[in-house]
Amino acid sequence: MKPYYEEKGITIWCADCKEILPKLSDVSAVVTDPPYGLKFMGKDWDKGIPGVEFWRLILAACKPGAHLLAFGGTRTHHRLMCALEDAGWEIRDCLMWLYGTGFPKSMDVSSAIDKALEVGRVEIGRRSGRTGPAVQPNGGSVYSDDNYQWPGEFSITNPATEAAKQWYGWGTALKPAWEPIIMARKPIEETVARNVQKYGTGALNIDTSRIEYQGDDDKSSATCQGKCTSKPGALAGGTQHEVKRVDFERPKLKGR
Ligand SMILES: C[S@@+](CC[C@H](N)C(=O)[O-])C[C@H]1O[C@@H](n2cnc3c(N)ncnc32)[C@H](O)[C@@H]1O
């Protein structure tokens, strides 16, 4: 099989990952956006979460200590986490991609009640929604499916029955606003100190990912009351209640 792209040390394969992964080795890091199992737009590829066999193949291609970031759905990431763990990955953390532009898919309970009672509602106005091809928060179109259009206009109706009035304003789903990103690591060989030196993997470059302080106020707010304090010995197993807090100098960090 020929790579889809191969230049300047970058190789892109465009194929079923189950065919490609066994050919790969010494992978240092994985960032992946697998199917979420939400049956997205009725797509066949989204009917399930990739199971243990996928994550085992990825694990086998990676160096010890390699980190993996896998995006997941808010309703299905528990299955993703279990599959990763069952395949031998260590779950290390869960990051969040936050956004405010998600398109709500909530059922209008009040309308559903009137519909079930077969009572028509009177339209009192219209409001516009998004039009055109569905777009992602980053501006890209959703999986290049240009046939999919967001509804352009919505009816505004008043509840017709007493029951519908009572449930006016209720829905069944929150507006999508975040996606979990599972952070996992392939078990290290012996110790982190040995692993990082032998393979160059196993640790995170924390200093390069700090969010720079926006000014002195921001810097002081990064520590409680602008002070750094510690209880000596507490971390070494001392009794926290019996020792006094001591101030220490703020570490010279660029950001949070
Ligand atoms: C959540 S989507 C990723 C979308 C992408 N991040 C984007 O923003 O356009 C999951 C993708 O996994 C692909 N996929 C599903 N099964 C696969 C497999 N066995 N090998 C490779 N890709 C697969 C699907 O075709 C789909 O494009």
mmCIF file of C-alpha atoms and ligand atoms in Angstrom:
data_model
loop_
_atom_site.group_PDB
_atom_site.id
_atom_site.type_symbol
_atom_site.label_atom_id
_atom_site.label_comp_id
_atom_site.label_asym_id
_atom_site.label_seq_id
_atom_site.Cartn_x
_atom_site.Cartn_y
_atom_site.Cartn_z
ATOM 1 C CA MET A 1 0.000 0.000 0.000
ATOM 2 C CA LYS A 2 1.271 3.498 -0.888
ATOM 3 C CA PRO A 3 1.081 6.383 1.582
ATOM 4 C CA TYR A 4 -1.405 9.141 0.755
ATOM 5 C CA TYR A 5 1.326 11.728 1.457
ATOM 6 C CA GLU A 6 5.031 11.410 2.145
ATOM 7 C CA GLU A 7 7.277 14.419 2.393
ATOM 8 C CA LYS A 8 9.641 16.151 4.814
ATOM 9 C CA GLY A 9 9.512 13.253 7.266
ATOM 10 C CA ILE A 10 5.707 13.267 7.342
ATOM 11 C CA THR A 11 3.782 10.210 6.171
ATOM 12 C CA ILE A 12 0.003 10.150 5.965
ATOM 13 C CA TRP A 13 -1.797 6.861 5.450
ATOM 14 C CA CYS A 14 -5.397 6.960 4.341
ATOM 15 C CA ALA A 15 -6.848 3.528 5.038
ATOM 16 C CA ASP A 16 -8.510 1.333 7.602
ATOM 17 C CA CYS A 17 -6.358 1.776 10.712
ATOM 18 C CA LYS A 18 -6.522 -1.975 11.385
ATOM 19 C CA GLU A 19 -4.466 -2.521 8.213
ATOM 20 C CA ILE A 20 -1.952 0.253 8.863
ATOM 21 C CA LEU A 21 -1.310 -0.053 12.588
ATOM 22 C CA PRO A 22 0.448 -3.451 12.428
ATOM 23 C CA LYS A 23 2.972 -1.870 10.024
ATOM 24 C CA LEU A 24 3.845 0.914 12.495
ATOM 25 C CA SER A 25 6.318 0.813 15.383
ATOM 26 C CA ASP A 26 8.120 3.213 17.727
ATOM 27 C CA VAL A 27 5.195 5.660 17.774
ATOM 28 C CA SER A 28 5.839 8.377 20.389
ATOM 29 C CA ALA A 29 2.373 9.925 20.707
ATOM 30 C CA VAL A 30 -1.161 9.435 19.438
ATOM 31 C CA VAL A 31 -3.867 12.074 18.918
ATOM 32 C CA THR A 32 -7.088 10.590 17.644
ATOM 33 C CA ASP A 33 -10.700 11.520 17.068
ATOM 34 C CA PRO A 34 -12.365 8.116 16.759
ATOM 35 C CA PRO A 35 -16.060 7.469 16.184
ATOM 36 C CA TYR A 36 -18.108 8.451 19.263
ATOM 37 C CA GLY A 37 -20.808 5.826 18.819
ATOM 38 C CA LEU A 38 -23.552 8.444 18.564
ATOM 39 C CA LYS A 39 -24.802 7.407 15.116
ATOM 40 C CA PHE A 40 -23.773 10.869 13.961
ATOM 41 C CA MET A 41 -25.989 11.939 11.037
ATOM 42 C CA GLY A 42 -26.862 8.250 10.570
ATOM 43 C CA LYS A 43 -23.275 7.518 9.494
ATOM 44 C CA ASP A 44 -22.358 3.855 9.486
ATOM 45 C CA TRP A 45 -18.852 4.513 10.861
ATOM 46 C CA ASP A 46 -20.327 6.088 13.992
ATOM 47 C CA LYS A 47 -22.439 3.133 15.063
ATOM 48 C CA GLY A 48 -20.020 2.105 17.817
ATOM 49 C CA ILE A 49 -16.959 3.059 19.851
ATOM 50 C CA PRO A 50 -13.733 1.385 18.695
ATOM 51 C CA GLY A 51 -13.298 -1.622 20.974
ATOM 52 C CA VAL A 52 -10.334 -3.151 22.769
ATOM 53 C CA GLU A 53 -8.820 -4.663 19.605
ATOM 54 C CA PHE A 54 -8.230 -1.171 18.110
ATOM 55 C CA TRP A 55 -6.518 0.184 21.232
ATOM 56 C CA ARG A 56 -4.360 -2.977 21.512
ATOM 57 C CA LEU A 57 -3.112 -2.426 17.961
ATOM 58 C CA ILE A 58 -2.273 1.186 18.790
ATOM 59 C CA LEU A 59 -0.582 0.124 22.033
ATOM 60 C CA ALA A 60 1.567 -2.396 20.154
ATOM 61 C CA ALA A 61 2.696 0.304 17.696
ATOM 62 C CA CYS A 62 3.774 2.671 20.501
ATOM 63 C CA LYS A 63 6.943 3.031 22.543
ATOM 64 C CA PRO A 64 6.642 2.458 26.296
ATOM 65 C CA GLY A 65 5.519 5.718 27.936
ATOM 66 C CA ALA A 66 3.837 7.039 24.755
ATOM 67 C CA HIS A 67 0.928 9.343 25.517
ATOM 68 C CA LEU A 68 -2.425 9.135 23.783
ATOM 69 C CA LEU A 69 -5.196 11.719 23.494
ATOM 70 C CA ALA A 70 -8.549 10.402 22.303
ATOM 71 C CA PHE A 71 -11.587 12.604 21.796
ATOM 72 C CA GLY A 72 -14.909 11.151 22.878
ATOM 73 C CA GLY A 73 -18.585 11.946 23.163
ATOM 74 C CA THR A 74 -20.058 13.274 26.407
ATOM 75 C CA ARG A 75 -22.528 10.360 26.457
ATOM 76 C CA THR A 76 -20.169 7.593 25.382
ATOM 77 C CA HIS A 77 -16.651 8.337 26.636
ATOM 78 C CA HIS A 78 -17.043 5.860 29.518
ATOM 79 C CA ARG A 79 -16.958 3.046 26.935
ATOM 80 C CA LEU A 80 -13.920 4.606 25.288
ATOM 81 C CA MET A 81 -12.118 4.793 28.641
ATOM 82 C CA CYS A 82 -12.942 1.168 29.494
ATOM 83 C CA ALA A 83 -11.793 -0.059 26.067
ATOM 84 C CA LEU A 84 -8.507 1.854 26.445
ATOM 85 C CA GLU A 85 -7.918 0.520 29.935
ATOM 86 C CA ASP A 86 -8.857 -3.060 28.995
ATOM 87 C CA ALA A 87 -6.375 -2.855 26.108
ATOM 88 C CA GLY A 88 -3.549 -2.036 28.513
ATOM 89 C CA TRP A 89 -3.457 1.773 28.471
ATOM 90 C CA GLU A 90 -3.225 3.686 31.769
ATOM 91 C CA ILE A 91 -5.851 6.389 32.030
ATOM 92 C CA ARG A 92 -3.920 9.474 33.176
ATOM 93 C CA ASP A 93 -6.405 12.328 32.945
ATOM 94 C CA CYS A 94 -9.410 13.724 31.128
ATOM 95 C CA LEU A 95 -9.118 17.064 29.312
ATOM 96 C CA MET A 96 -12.021 19.150 28.056
ATOM 97 C CA TRP A 97 -12.526 20.875 24.729
ATOM 98 C CA LEU A 98 -14.906 23.699 25.627
ATOM 99 C CA TYR A 99 -16.952 25.586 23.049
ATOM 100 C CA GLY A 100 -20.094 27.670 23.013
ATOM 101 C CA THR A 101 -21.356 27.093 19.504
ATOM 102 C CA GLY A 102 -22.897 23.632 19.784
ATOM 103 C CA PHE A 103 -26.237 23.065 18.128
ATOM 104 C CA PRO A 104 -28.861 21.918 20.681
ATOM 105 C CA LYS A 105 -30.759 18.750 19.835
ATOM 106 C CA SER A 106 -33.217 18.957 22.691
ATOM 107 C CA MET A 107 -36.834 17.864 22.353
ATOM 108 C CA ASP A 108 -39.353 20.603 23.193
ATOM 109 C CA VAL A 109 -41.417 18.770 25.809
ATOM 110 C CA SER A 110 -44.295 21.223 25.665
ATOM 111 C CA SER A 111 -44.635 20.796 21.878
ATOM 112 C CA ALA A 112 -44.363 17.021 22.259
ATOM 113 C CA ILE A 113 -47.274 17.027 24.718
ATOM 114 C CA ASP A 114 -49.501 19.029 22.362
ATOM 115 C CA LYS A 115 -48.514 16.764 19.475
ATOM 116 C CA ALA A 116 -49.308 13.634 21.482
ATOM 117 C CA LEU A 117 -52.684 15.134 22.376
ATOM 118 C CA GLU A 118 -53.125 15.957 18.677
ATOM 119 C CA VAL A 119 -53.779 19.595 19.443
ATOM 120 C CA GLY A 120 -52.347 21.981 16.850
ATOM 121 C CA ARG A 121 -50.362 24.988 18.053
ATOM 122 C CA VAL A 122 -50.710 28.483 16.707
ATOM 123 C CA GLU A 123 -47.583 29.994 15.222
ATOM 124 C CA ILE A 124 -46.949 33.407 16.746
ATOM 125 C CA GLY A 125 -43.706 34.140 14.941
ATOM 126 C CA ARG A 126 -40.540 32.730 13.437
ATOM 127 C CA ARG A 127 -36.926 32.862 14.447
ATOM 128 C CA SER A 128 -33.941 32.162 12.295
ATOM 129 C CA GLY A 129 -31.362 29.551 13.095
ATOM 130 C CA ARG A 130 -28.207 28.559 11.330
ATOM 131 C CA THR A 131 -28.390 28.120 7.604
ATOM 132 C CA GLY A 132 -26.127 26.576 5.037
ATOM 133 C CA PRO A 133 -23.861 23.561 5.392
ATOM 134 C CA ALA A 134 -23.353 22.486 8.958
ATOM 135 C CA VAL A 135 -20.176 24.015 10.344
ATOM 136 C CA GLN A 136 -17.979 23.001 13.198
ATOM 137 C CA PRO A 137 -16.871 25.505 15.848
ATOM 138 C CA ASN A 138 -13.543 25.866 14.036
ATOM 139 C CA GLY A 139 -15.328 26.834 10.827
ATOM 140 C CA GLY A 140 -14.747 23.561 8.968
ATOM 141 C CA SER A 141 -17.710 21.803 7.478
ATOM 142 C CA VAL A 142 -18.944 18.718 9.266
ATOM 143 C CA TYR A 143 -17.242 15.769 7.599
ATOM 144 C CA SER A 144 -17.635 17.437 4.190
ATOM 145 C CA ASP A 145 -21.259 16.388 4.063
ATOM 146 C CA ASP A 146 -22.610 19.359 2.193
ATOM 147 C CA ASN A 147 -26.036 17.803 1.826
ATOM 148 C CA TYR A 148 -26.659 18.295 5.497
ATOM 149 C CA GLN A 149 -28.189 21.693 6.228
ATOM 150 C CA TRP A 150 -29.003 23.225 9.557
ATOM 151 C CA PRO A 151 -32.662 24.288 9.679
ATOM 152 C CA GLY A 152 -32.895 27.886 8.542
ATOM 153 C CA GLU A 153 -35.997 29.020 10.438
ATOM 154 C CA PHE A 154 -37.975 27.806 13.394
ATOM 155 C CA SER A 155 -41.601 28.368 14.366
ATOM 156 C CA ILE A 156 -42.377 30.108 17.627
ATOM 157 C CA THR A 157 -45.586 28.704 19.061
ATOM 158 C CA ASN A 158 -47.503 29.034 22.290
ATOM 159 C CA PRO A 159 -48.567 25.958 24.230
ATOM 160 C CA ALA A 160 -52.124 24.955 23.375
ATOM 161 C CA THR A 161 -53.097 22.684 26.280
ATOM 162 C CA GLU A 162 -52.802 23.076 30.066
ATOM 163 C CA ALA A 163 -50.294 20.219 30.254
ATOM 164 C CA ALA A 164 -48.154 21.822 27.534
ATOM 165 C CA LYS A 165 -48.256 25.147 29.433
ATOM 166 C CA GLN A 166 -46.997 23.393 32.542
ATOM 167 C CA TRP A 167 -44.032 21.894 30.677
ATOM 168 C CA TYR A 168 -43.250 24.991 28.578
ATOM 169 C CA GLY A 169 -39.494 25.630 28.552
ATOM 170 C CA TRP A 170 -38.526 22.041 29.382
ATOM 171 C CA GLY A 171 -36.300 19.957 27.135
ATOM 172 C CA THR A 172 -34.448 16.652 27.045
ATOM 173 C CA ALA A 173 -30.852 17.552 26.262
ATOM 174 C CA LEU A 174 -28.303 20.223 27.112
ATOM 175 C CA LYS A 175 -26.698 22.309 24.400
ATOM 176 C CA PRO A 176 -23.418 20.597 23.469
ATOM 177 C CA ALA A 177 -20.619 22.690 24.976
ATOM 178 C CA TRP A 178 -17.680 20.349 25.550
ATOM 179 C CA GLU A 179 -16.011 17.181 24.458
ATOM 180 C CA PRO A 180 -13.905 14.978 26.692
ATOM 181 C CA ILE A 181 -10.360 14.150 25.637
ATOM 182 C CA ILE A 182 -9.054 11.065 27.374
ATOM 183 C CA MET A 183 -5.366 11.187 28.176
ATOM 184 C CA ALA A 184 -3.722 7.791 28.529
ATOM 185 C CA ARG A 185 -0.178 6.449 28.635
ATOM 186 C CA LYS A 186 1.372 3.173 27.583
ATOM 187 C CA PRO A 187 2.939 1.670 30.729
ATOM 188 C CA ILE A 188 6.498 2.809 31.204
ATOM 189 C CA GLU A 189 9.461 0.464 31.380
ATOM 190 C CA GLU A 190 10.783 0.300 34.954
ATOM 191 C CA THR A 191 10.954 3.989 35.961
ATOM 192 C CA VAL A 192 10.008 7.312 34.361
ATOM 193 C CA ALA A 193 13.620 8.466 34.691
ATOM 194 C CA ARG A 194 14.848 5.472 32.669
ATOM 195 C CA ASN A 195 11.951 5.525 30.214
ATOM 196 C CA VAL A 196 12.337 9.191 29.211
ATOM 197 C CA GLN A 197 16.047 8.734 28.573
ATOM 198 C CA LYS A 198 15.708 5.496 26.637
ATOM 199 C CA TYR A 199 12.621 6.272 24.540
ATOM 200 C CA GLY A 200 12.042 10.041 24.868
ATOM 201 C CA THR A 201 8.509 9.307 26.079
ATOM 202 C CA GLY A 202 6.685 9.002 29.390
ATOM 203 C CA ALA A 203 6.573 12.621 30.533
ATOM 204 C CA LEU A 204 4.701 15.813 29.625
ATOM 205 C CA ASN A 205 6.463 19.079 28.790
ATOM 206 C CA ILE A 206 4.520 21.046 31.400
ATOM 207 C CA ASP A 207 6.470 24.304 31.078
ATOM 208 C CA THR A 208 5.698 24.718 27.383
ATOM 209 C CA SER A 209 1.976 24.324 28.040
ATOM 210 C CA ARG A 210 1.617 26.997 30.727
ATOM 211 C CA ILE A 211 -0.872 29.781 30.076
ATOM 212 C CA GLU A 212 1.113 32.975 30.440
ATOM 213 C CA TYR A 213 0.159 35.304 33.288
ATOM 214 C CA GLN A 214 -1.850 38.255 31.981
ATOM 215 C CA GLY A 215 -0.295 40.600 34.557
ATOM 216 C CA ASP A 216 0.568 40.908 38.250
ATOM 217 C CA ASP A 217 -3.067 40.550 39.398
ATOM 218 C CA ASP A 218 -3.458 37.374 37.402
ATOM 219 C CA LYS A 219 -0.181 36.109 38.795
ATOM 220 C CA SER A 220 -1.228 36.720 42.419
ATOM 221 C CA SER A 221 -4.638 35.160 41.822
ATOM 222 C CA ALA A 222 -2.867 31.983 40.709
ATOM 223 C CA THR A 223 -1.956 31.324 44.332
ATOM 224 C CA CYS A 224 -4.264 31.504 47.329
ATOM 225 C CA GLN A 225 -4.195 35.058 48.804
ATOM 226 C CA GLY A 226 -1.161 35.735 46.643
ATOM 227 C CA LYS A 227 0.903 33.486 48.890
ATOM 228 C CA CYS A 228 2.490 30.090 48.446
ATOM 229 C CA THR A 229 2.308 28.046 51.600
ATOM 230 C CA SER A 230 3.092 24.518 52.547
ATOM 231 C CA LYS A 231 2.954 22.268 55.574
ATOM 232 C CA PRO A 232 6.418 20.809 56.025
ATOM 233 C CA GLY A 233 6.457 17.056 56.108
ATOM 234 C CA ALA A 234 2.798 16.708 55.115
ATOM 235 C CA LEU A 235 3.597 15.165 51.784
ATOM 236 C CA ALA A 236 6.168 12.884 53.356
ATOM 237 C CA GLY A 237 3.464 11.365 55.514
ATOM 238 C CA GLY A 238 3.533 13.889 58.394
ATOM 239 C CA THR A 239 0.364 14.740 60.292
ATOM 240 C CA GLN A 240 -1.029 17.766 58.481
ATOM 241 C CA HIS A 241 -2.976 19.059 61.489
ATOM 242 C CA GLU A 242 -0.015 19.299 63.808
ATOM 243 C CA VAL A 243 2.314 21.394 61.679
ATOM 244 C CA LYS A 244 2.133 25.114 60.919
ATOM 245 C CA ARG A 245 1.936 26.439 57.385
ATOM 246 C CA VAL A 246 5.070 28.177 56.170
ATOM 247 C CA ASP A 247 5.324 30.681 53.342
ATOM 248 C CA PHE A 248 7.728 29.996 50.535
ATOM 249 C CA GLU A 249 8.784 32.027 47.533
ATOM 250 C CA ARG A 250 6.599 31.760 44.469
ATOM 251 C CA PRO A 251 8.244 29.554 41.872
ATOM 252 C CA LYS A 252 9.460 31.603 38.910
ATOM 253 C CA LEU A 253 6.962 30.327 36.359
ATOM 254 C CA LYS A 254 5.836 32.027 33.139
ATOM 255 C CA GLY A 255 2.209 31.135 33.715
ATOM 256 C CA ARG A 256 -0.355 28.880 35.284
HETATM 257 C C1 LIG B 1 -15.258 11.532 14.800
HETATM 258 S S1 LIG B 1 -14.807 11.279 13.118
HETATM 259 C C2 LIG B 1 -13.338 12.217 12.982
HETATM 260 C C3 LIG B 1 -13.581 13.487 12.299
HETATM 261 C C4 LIG B 1 -12.379 14.393 12.101
HETATM 262 N N1 LIG B 1 -11.668 14.597 13.339
HETATM 263 C C5 LIG B 1 -12.874 15.724 11.555
HETATM 264 O O1 LIG B 1 -12.882 16.716 12.307
HETATM 265 O O2 LIG B 1 -13.241 15.773 10.391
HETATM 266 C C6 LIG B 1 -14.230 9.646 13.095
HETATM 267 C C7 LIG B 1 -13.589 9.248 11.782
HETATM 268 O O3 LIG B 1 -13.046 7.929 11.930
HETATM 269 C C8 LIG B 1 -13.093 7.306 10.660
HETATM 270 N N2 LIG B 1 -12.983 5.852 10.872
HETATM 271 C C9 LIG B 1 -13.896 4.993 11.356
HETATM 272 N N3 LIG B 1 -13.414 3.740 11.393
HETATM 273 C C10 LIG B 1 -12.136 3.796 10.920
HETATM 274 C C11 LIG B 1 -11.107 2.829 10.700
HETATM 275 N N4 LIG B 1 -11.282 1.535 11.000
HETATM 276 N N5 LIG B 1 -9.922 3.252 10.209
HETATM 277 C C12 LIG B 1 -9.705 4.562 9.917
HETATM 278 N N6 LIG B 1 -10.646 5.528 10.112
HETATM 279 C C13 LIG B 1 -11.836 5.147 10.594
HETATM 280 C C14 LIG B 1 -14.453 7.733 10.106
HETATM 281 O O4 LIG B 1 -14.441 7.643 8.708
HETATM 282 C C15 LIG B 1 -14.538 9.197 10.606
HETATM 283 O O5 LIG B 1 -14.074 10.069 9.615
#
